[in-house]
PDB file of C-alpha atoms in Angstrom:
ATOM      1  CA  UNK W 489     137.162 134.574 168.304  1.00 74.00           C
ATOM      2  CA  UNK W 490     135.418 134.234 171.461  1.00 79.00           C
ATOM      3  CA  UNK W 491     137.938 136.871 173.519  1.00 85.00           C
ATOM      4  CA  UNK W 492     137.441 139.143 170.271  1.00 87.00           C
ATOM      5  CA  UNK W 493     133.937 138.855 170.609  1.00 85.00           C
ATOM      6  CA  UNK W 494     133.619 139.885 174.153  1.00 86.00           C
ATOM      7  CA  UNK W 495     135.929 142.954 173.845  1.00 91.00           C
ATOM      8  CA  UNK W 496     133.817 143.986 171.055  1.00 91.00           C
ATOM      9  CA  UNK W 497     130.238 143.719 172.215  1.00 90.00           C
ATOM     10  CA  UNK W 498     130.099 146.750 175.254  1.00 91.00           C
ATOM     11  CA  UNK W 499     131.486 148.693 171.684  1.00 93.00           C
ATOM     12  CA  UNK W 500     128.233 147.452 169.853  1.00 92.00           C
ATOM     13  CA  UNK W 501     126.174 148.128 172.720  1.00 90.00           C
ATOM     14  CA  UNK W 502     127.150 151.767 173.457  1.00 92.00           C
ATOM     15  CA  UNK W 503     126.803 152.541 169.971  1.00 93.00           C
ATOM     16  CA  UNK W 504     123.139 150.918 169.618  1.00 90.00           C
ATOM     17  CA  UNK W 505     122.431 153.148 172.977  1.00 90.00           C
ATOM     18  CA  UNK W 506     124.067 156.142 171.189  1.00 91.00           C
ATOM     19  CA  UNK W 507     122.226 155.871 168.114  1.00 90.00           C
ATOM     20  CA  UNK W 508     118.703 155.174 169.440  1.00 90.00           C
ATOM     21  CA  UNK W 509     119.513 158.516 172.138  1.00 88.00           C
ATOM     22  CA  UNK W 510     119.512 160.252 168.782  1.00 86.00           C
ATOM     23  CA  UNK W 511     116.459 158.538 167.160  1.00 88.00           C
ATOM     24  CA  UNK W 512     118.274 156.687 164.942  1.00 86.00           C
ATOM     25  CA  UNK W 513     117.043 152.903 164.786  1.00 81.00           C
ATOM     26  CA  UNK W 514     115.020 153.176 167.725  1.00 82.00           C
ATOM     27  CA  UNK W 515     114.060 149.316 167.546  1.00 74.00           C
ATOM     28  CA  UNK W 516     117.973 148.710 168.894  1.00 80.00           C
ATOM     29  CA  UNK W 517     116.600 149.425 172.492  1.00 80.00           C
ATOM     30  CA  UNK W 518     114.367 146.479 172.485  1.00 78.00           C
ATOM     31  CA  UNK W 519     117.775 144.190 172.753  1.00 81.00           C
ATOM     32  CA  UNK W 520     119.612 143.530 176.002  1.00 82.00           C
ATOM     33  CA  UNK W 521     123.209 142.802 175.709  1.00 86.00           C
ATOM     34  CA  UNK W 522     123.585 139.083 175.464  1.00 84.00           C
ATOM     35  CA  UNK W 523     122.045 139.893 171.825  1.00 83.00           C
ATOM     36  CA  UNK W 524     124.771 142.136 170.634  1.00 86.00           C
ATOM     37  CA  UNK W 525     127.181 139.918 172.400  1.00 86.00           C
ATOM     38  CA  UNK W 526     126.159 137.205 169.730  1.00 82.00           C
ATOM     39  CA  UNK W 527     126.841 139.423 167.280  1.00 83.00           C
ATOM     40  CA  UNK W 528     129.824 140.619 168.448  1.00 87.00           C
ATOM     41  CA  UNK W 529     130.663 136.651 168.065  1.00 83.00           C
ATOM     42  CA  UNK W 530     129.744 136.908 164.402  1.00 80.00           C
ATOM     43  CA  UNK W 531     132.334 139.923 164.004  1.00 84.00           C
ATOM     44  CA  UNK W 532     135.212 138.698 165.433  1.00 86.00           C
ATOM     45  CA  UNK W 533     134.422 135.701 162.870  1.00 79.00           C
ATOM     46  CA  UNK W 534     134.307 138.038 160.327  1.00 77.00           C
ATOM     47  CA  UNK W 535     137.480 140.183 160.989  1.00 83.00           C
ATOM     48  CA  UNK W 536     139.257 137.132 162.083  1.00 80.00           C
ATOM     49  CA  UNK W 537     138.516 135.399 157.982  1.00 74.00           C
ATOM     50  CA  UNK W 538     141.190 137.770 156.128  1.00 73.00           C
ATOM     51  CA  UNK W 539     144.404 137.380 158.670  1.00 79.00           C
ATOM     52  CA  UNK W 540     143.488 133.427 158.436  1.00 74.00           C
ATOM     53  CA  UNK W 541     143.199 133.389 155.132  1.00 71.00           C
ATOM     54  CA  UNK W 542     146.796 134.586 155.002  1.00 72.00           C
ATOM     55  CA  UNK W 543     148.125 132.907 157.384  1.00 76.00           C
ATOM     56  CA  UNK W 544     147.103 129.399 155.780  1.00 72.00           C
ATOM     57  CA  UNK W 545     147.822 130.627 152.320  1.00 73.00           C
ATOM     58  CA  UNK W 546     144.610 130.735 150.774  1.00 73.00           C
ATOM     59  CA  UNK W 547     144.492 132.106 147.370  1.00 72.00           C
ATOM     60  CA  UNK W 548     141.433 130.695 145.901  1.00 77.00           C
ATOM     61  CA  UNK W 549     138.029 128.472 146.808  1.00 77.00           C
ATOM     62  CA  UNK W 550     139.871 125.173 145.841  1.00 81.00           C
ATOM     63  CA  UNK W 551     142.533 125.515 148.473  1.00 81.00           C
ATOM     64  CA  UNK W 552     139.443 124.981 150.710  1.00 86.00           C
ATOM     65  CA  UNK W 553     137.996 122.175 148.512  1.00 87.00           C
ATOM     66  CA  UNK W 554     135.515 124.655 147.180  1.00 92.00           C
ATOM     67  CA  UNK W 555     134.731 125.315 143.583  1.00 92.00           C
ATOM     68  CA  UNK W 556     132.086 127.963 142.189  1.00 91.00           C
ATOM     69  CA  UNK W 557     129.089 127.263 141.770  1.00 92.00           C
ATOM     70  CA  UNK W 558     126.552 127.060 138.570  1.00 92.00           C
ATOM     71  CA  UNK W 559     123.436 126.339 140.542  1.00 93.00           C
ATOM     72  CA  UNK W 560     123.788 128.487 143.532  1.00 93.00           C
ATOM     73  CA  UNK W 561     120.433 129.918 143.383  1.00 95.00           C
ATOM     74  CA  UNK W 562     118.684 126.726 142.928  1.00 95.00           C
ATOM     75  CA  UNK W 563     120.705 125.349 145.923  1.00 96.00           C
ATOM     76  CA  UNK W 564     119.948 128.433 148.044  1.00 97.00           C
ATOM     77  CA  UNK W 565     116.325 128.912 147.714  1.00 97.00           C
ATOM     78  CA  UNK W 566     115.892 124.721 147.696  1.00 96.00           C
ATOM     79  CA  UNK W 567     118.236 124.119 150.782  1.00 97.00           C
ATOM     80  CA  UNK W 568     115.871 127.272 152.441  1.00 97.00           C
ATOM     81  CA  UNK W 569     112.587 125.430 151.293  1.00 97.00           C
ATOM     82  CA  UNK W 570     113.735 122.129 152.229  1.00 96.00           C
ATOM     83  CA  UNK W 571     114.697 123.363 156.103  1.00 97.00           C
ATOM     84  CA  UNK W 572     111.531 125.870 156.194  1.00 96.00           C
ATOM     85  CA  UNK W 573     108.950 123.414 155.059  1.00 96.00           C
ATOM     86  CA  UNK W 574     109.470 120.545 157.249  1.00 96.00           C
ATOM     87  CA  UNK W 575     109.975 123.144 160.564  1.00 95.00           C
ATOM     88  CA  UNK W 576     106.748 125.198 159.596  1.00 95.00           C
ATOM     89  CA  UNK W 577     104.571 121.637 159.181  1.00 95.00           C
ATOM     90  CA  UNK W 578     105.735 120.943 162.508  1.00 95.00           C
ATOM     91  CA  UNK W 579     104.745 123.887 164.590  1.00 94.00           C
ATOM     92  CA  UNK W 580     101.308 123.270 162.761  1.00 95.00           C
ATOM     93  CA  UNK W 581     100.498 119.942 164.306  1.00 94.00           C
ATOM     94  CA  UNK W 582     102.065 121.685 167.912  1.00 93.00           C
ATOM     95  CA  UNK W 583      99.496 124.494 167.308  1.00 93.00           C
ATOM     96  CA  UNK W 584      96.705 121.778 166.239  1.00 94.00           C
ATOM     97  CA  UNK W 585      97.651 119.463 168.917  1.00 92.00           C
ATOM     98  CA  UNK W 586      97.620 122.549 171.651  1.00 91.00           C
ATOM     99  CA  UNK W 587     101.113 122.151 172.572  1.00 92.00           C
ATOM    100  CA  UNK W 588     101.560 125.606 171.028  1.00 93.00           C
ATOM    101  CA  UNK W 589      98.977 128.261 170.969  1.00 92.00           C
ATOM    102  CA  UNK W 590      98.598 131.218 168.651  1.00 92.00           C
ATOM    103  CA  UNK W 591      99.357 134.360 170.560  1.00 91.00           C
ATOM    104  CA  UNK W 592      96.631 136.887 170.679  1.00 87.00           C
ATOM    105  CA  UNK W 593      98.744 139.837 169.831  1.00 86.00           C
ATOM    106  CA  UNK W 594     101.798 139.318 167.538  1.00 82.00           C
ATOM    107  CA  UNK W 595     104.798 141.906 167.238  1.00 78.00           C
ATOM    108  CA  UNK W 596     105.146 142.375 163.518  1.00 77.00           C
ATOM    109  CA  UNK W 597     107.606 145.030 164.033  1.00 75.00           C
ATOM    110  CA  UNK W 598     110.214 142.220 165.454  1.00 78.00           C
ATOM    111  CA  UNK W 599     109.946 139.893 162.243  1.00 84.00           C
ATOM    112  CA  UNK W 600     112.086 142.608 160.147  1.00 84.00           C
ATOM    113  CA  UNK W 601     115.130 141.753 162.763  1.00 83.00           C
ATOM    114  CA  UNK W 602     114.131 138.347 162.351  1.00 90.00           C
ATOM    115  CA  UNK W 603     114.595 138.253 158.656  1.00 92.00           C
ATOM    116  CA  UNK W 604     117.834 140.477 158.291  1.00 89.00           C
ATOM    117  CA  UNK W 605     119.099 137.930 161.044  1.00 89.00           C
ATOM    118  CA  UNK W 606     118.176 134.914 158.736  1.00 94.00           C
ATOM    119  CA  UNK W 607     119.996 137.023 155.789  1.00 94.00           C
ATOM    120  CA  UNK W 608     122.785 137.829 157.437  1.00 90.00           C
ATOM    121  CA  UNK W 609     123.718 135.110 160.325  1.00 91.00           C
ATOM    122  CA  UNK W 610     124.136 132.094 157.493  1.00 95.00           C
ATOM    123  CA  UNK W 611     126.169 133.582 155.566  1.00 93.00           C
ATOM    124  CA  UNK W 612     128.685 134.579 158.111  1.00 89.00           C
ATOM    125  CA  UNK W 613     128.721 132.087 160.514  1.00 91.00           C
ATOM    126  CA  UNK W 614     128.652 129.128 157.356  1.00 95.00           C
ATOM    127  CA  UNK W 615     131.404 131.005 155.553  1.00 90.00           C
ATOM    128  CA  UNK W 616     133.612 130.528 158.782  1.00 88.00           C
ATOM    129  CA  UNK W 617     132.562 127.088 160.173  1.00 92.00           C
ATOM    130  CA  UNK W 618     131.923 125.168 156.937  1.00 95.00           C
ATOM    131  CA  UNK W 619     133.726 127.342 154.690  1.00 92.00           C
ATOM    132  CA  UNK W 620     136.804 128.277 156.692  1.00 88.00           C
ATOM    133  CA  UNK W 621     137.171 125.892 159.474  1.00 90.00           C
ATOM    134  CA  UNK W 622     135.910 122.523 157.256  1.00 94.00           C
ATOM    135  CA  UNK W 623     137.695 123.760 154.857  1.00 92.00           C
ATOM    136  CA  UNK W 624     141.398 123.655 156.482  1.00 89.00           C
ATOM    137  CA  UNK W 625     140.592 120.226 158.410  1.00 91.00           C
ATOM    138  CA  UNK W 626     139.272 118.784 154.972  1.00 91.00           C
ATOM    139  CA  UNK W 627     142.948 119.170 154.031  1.00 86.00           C
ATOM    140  CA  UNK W 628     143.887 116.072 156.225  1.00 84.00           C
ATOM    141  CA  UNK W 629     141.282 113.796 153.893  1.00 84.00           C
ATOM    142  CA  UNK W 630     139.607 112.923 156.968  1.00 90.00           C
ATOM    143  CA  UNK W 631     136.063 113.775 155.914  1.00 94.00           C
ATOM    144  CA  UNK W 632     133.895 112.327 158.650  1.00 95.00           C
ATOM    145  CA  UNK W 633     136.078 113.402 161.471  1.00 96.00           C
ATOM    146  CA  UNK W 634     136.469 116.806 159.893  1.00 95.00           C
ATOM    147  CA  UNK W 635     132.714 117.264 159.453  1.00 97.00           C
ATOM    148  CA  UNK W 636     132.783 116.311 163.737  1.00 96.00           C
ATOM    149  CA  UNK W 637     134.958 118.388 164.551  1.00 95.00           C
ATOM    150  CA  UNK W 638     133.462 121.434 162.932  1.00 95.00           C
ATOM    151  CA  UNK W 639     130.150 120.402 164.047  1.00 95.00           C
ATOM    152  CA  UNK W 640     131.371 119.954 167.742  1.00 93.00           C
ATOM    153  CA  UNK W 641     132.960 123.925 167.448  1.00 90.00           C
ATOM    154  CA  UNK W 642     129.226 124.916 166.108  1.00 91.00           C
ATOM    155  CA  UNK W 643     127.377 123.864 168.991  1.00 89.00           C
ATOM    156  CA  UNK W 644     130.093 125.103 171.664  1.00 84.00           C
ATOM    157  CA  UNK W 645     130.114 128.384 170.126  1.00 83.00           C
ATOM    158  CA  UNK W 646     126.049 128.440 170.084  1.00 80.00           C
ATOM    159  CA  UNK W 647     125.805 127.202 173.607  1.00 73.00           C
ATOM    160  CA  UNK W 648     127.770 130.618 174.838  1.00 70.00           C
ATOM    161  CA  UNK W 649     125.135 132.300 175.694  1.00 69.00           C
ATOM    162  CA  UNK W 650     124.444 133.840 179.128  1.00 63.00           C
ATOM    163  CA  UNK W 651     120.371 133.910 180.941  1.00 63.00           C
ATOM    164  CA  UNK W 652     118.663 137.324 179.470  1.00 63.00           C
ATOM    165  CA  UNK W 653     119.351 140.214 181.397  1.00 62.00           C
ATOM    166  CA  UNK W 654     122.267 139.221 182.643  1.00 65.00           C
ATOM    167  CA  UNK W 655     124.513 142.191 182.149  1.00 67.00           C
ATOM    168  CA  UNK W 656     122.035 144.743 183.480  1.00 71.00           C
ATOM    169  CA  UNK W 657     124.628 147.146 183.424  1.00 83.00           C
ATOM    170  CA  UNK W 658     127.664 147.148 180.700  1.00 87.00           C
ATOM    171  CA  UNK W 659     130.907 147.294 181.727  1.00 87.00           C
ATOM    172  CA  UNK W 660     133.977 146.306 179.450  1.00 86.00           C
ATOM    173  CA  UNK W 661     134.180 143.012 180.896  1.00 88.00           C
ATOM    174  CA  UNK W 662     130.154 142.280 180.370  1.00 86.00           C
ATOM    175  CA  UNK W 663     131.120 139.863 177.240  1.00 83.00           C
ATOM    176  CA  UNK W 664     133.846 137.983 179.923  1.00 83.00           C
ATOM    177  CA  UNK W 665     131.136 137.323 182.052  1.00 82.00           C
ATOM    178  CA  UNK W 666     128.173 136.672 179.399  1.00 81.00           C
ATOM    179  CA  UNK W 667     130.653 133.533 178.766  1.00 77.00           C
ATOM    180  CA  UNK W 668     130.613 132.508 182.577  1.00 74.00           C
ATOM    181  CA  UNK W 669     127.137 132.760 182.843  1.00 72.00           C
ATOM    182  CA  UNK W 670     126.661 130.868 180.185  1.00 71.00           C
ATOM    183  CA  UNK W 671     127.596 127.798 181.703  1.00 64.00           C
ATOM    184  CA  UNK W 672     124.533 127.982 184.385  1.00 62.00           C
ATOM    185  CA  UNK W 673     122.047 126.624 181.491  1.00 62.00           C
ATOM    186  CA  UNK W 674     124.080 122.810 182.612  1.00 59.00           C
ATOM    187  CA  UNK W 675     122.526 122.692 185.572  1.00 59.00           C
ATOM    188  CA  UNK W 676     119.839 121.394 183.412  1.00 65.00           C
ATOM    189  CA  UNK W 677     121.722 118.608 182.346  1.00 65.00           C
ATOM    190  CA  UNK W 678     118.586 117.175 179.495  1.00 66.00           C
ATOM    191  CA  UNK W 679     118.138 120.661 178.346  1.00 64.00           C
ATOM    192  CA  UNK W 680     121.658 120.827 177.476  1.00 69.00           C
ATOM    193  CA  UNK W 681     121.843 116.979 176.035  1.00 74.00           C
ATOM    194  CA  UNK W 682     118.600 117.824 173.667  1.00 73.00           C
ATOM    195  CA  UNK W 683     119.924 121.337 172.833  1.00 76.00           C
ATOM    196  CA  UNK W 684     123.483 119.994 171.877  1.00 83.00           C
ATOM    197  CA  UNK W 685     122.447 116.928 170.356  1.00 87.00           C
ATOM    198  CA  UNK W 686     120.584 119.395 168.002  1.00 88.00           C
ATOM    199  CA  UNK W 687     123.080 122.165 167.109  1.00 90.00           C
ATOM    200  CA  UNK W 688     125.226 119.171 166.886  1.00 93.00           C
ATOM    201  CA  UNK W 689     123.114 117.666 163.909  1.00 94.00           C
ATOM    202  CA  UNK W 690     122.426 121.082 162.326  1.00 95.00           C
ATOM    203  CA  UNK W 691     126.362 121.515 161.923  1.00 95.00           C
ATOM    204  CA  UNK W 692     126.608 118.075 160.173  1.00 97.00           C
ATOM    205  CA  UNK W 693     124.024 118.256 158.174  1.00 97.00           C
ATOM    206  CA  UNK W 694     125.386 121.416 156.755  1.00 97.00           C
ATOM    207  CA  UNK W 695     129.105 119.853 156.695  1.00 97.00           C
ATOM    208  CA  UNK W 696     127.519 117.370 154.779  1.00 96.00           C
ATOM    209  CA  UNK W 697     126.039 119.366 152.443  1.00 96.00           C
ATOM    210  CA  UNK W 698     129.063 121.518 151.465  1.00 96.00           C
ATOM    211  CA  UNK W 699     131.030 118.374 150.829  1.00 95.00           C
ATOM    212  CA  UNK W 700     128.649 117.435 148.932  1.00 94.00           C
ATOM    213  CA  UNK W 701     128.475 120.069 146.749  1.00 94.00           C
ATOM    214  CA  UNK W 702     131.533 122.112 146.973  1.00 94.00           C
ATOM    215  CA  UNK W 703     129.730 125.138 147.744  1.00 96.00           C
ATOM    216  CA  UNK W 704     128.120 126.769 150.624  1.00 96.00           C
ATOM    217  CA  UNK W 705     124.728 127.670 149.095  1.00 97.00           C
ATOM    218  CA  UNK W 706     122.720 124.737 150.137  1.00 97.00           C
ATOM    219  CA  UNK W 707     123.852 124.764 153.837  1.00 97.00           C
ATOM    220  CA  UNK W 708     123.356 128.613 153.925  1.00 97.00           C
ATOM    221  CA  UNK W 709     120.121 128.149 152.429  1.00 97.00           C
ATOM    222  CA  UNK W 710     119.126 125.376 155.302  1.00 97.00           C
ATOM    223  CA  UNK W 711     120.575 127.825 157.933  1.00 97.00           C
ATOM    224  CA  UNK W 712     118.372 130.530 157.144  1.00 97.00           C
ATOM    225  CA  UNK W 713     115.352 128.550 156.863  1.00 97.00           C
ATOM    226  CA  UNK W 714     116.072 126.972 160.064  1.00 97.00           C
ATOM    227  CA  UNK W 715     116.485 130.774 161.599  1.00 96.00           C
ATOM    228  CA  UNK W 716     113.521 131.945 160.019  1.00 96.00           C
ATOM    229  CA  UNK W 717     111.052 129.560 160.619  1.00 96.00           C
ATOM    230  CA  UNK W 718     111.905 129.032 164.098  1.00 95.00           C
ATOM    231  CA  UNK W 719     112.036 132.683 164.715  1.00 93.00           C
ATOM    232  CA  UNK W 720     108.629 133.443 162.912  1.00 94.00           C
ATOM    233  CA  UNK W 721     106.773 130.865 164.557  1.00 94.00           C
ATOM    234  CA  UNK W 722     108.056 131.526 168.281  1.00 91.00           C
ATOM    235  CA  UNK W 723     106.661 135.144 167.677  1.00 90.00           C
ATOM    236  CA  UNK W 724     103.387 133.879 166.286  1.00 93.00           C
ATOM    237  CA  UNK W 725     103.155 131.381 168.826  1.00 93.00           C
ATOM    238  CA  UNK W 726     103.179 130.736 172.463  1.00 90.00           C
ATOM    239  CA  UNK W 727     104.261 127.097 174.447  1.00 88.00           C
ATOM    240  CA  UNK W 728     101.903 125.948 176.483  1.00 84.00           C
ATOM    241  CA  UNK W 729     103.463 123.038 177.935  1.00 81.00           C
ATOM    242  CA  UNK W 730     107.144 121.458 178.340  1.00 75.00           C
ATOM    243  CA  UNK W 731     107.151 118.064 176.879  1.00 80.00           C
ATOM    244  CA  UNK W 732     111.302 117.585 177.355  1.00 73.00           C
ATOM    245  CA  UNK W 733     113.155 115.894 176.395  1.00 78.00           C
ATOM    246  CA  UNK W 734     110.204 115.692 173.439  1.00 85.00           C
ATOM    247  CA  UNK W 735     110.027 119.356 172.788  1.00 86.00           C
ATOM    248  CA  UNK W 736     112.453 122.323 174.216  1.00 78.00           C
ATOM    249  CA  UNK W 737     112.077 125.603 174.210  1.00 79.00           C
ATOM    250  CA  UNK W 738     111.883 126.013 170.640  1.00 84.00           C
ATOM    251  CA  UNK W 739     111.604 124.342 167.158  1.00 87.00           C
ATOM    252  CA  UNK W 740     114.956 123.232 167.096  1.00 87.00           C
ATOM    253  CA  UNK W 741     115.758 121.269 171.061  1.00 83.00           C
ATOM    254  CA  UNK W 742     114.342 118.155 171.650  1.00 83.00           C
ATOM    255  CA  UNK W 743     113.581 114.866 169.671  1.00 86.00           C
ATOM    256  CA  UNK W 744     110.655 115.910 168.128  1.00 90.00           C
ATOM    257  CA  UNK W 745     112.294 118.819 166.254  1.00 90.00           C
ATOM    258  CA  UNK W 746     115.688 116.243 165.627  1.00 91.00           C
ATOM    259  CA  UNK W 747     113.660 114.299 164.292  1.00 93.00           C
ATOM    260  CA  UNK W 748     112.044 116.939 162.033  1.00 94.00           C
ATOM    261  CA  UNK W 749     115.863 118.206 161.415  1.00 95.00           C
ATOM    262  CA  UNK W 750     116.636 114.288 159.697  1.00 94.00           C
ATOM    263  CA  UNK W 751     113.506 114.847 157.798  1.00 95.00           C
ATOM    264  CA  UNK W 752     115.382 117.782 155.949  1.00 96.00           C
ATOM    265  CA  UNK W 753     118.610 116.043 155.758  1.00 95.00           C
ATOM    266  CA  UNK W 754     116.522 112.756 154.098  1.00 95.00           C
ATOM    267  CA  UNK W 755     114.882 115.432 151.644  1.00 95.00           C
ATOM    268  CA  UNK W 756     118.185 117.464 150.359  1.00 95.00           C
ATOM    269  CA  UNK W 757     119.986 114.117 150.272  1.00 94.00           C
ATOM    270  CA  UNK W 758     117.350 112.592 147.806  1.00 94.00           C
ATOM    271  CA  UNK W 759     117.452 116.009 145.906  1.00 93.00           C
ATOM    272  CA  UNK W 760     121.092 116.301 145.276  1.00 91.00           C
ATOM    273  CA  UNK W 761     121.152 112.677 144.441  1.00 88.00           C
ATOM    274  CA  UNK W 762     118.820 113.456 142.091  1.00 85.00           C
ATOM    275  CA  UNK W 763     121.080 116.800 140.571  1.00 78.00           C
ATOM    276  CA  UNK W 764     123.812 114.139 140.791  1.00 73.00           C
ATOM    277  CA  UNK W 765     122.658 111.432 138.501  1.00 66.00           C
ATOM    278  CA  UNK W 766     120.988 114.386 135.906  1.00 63.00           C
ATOM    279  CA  UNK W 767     117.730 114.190 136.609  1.00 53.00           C
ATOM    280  CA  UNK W 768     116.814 117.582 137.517  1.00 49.00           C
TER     281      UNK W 768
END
């Protein structure tokens, strides 16, 4: 996925260039390359689904321990509640406590990329990790190790990503080298534990989740509240002070937001008990 990714993300680049030389979705120039080599990440995922899907022999959802489900909606919008909630409460008592300040002028262009991001990014990226990749180790009825495993994958695959500005100028090997440069950010060894440590929770809680229920509506539901809240507030706010490893560089590195991230995982566990014993 990752070699896929790279060959494909000068291709995504040139064409944003292309299109915005014509006017055509002019906002594409604001993003340097390391953002469309993320996305070239989430393509390769994408193409990659179908030829593994054949290749394991998957015919339906319960090959992969999934089953459809009744209550998707109510699972979406509460896993998306239940992840936004908790994340926005948070960057209120960072604003009230002056860790974070409100920014005087706030791009409200850039929250439309923000939101088709939070649409789109979930439902990939959870339809490959939890829904693919869980799904095929689940096969070996080792739950707790699968659920690790896929989790461990979720944060590697996150942590590939190069400084800003690194590939000033694209060349077809710009995505090889985004994934070299990439591994600078460990010279900053508790930046890396905190920021790990995180992703590494995020992709259990949502393994756990989808075991739960069989489906993949409350973990995509948690993903894109988690995207959108943390994008949303880092444009409507500005750190003012590094409090690692308490607080990283965003909502979702460092204890403080871990511990905000268990908060969630508390909440949708009590709720889905709750579904499970036919209360709600």
């Amino acid at each position: 996925m990752v070699v896929l990714g790279a060959l494909l993300a000068p291709i995504l680049f040139w064409a944003a260039q292309w299109l915005t030389a014509h006017d055509i979705f002019p906002f594409l120039a604001r993003f340097d390359f390391e953002t469309f080599f993320h996305r070239a990440l989430l393509l390769a995922a994408v193409l990659l689904i179908w030829p593994l899907f054949r290749a394991i022999k998957v015919r339906q959802l319960s090959d992969l321990d999934l089953q459809p489900n009744p209550r998707r909606w109510r699972h979406l919008f509460g896993g998306f509640l239940s992840a936004i909630v908790p994340l926005f409460c948070c960057g209120l008592i960072l604003v009230t406590t002056q860790v974070y300040s409100i920014r005087l002028h706030i791009a409200w262009s850039t929250l439309g990329a923000i939101l088709l991001t939070a649409v789109v990014v979930p439902a990939i990226e959870e339809s490959f990790f939890r829904g693919l990749v869980l799904g095929i180790l689940l096969r070996s009825r080792r739950q707790y190790l699968s659920i690790g495993i896929t989790s461990a994958l979720f944060a590697i695959v996150h942590f590939l990503k190069a400084p800003e500005r690194t590939s000033a100028i694209v060349t077809w090997t710009s995505g090889f080298r985004s994934v070299a440069h990439s591994f600078a950010q460990f010279s900053e060894p508790m930046l890396v534990l905190t920021g790990f440590t995180t992703l590494f929770l995020i992709g259990w809680i949502l393994g756990d989740t989808r075991v739960r229920t069989r489906s993949l509506w409350v973990s995509i539901g948690l993903h894109a509240g988690w995207i959108l809240g943390n994008g949303v507030f880092n444009k409507i706010a500005r750190r003012q002070i590094m409090l690692l490893p308490w607080l990283g560089k965003n909502l979702l590195i460092g204890i403080i937001p871990l511990g905000v991230i268990c908060l969630t995982w508390i909440i949708v566990r009590l709720w889905l008990g709750r579904q499970r014993d036919g209360k709600t």
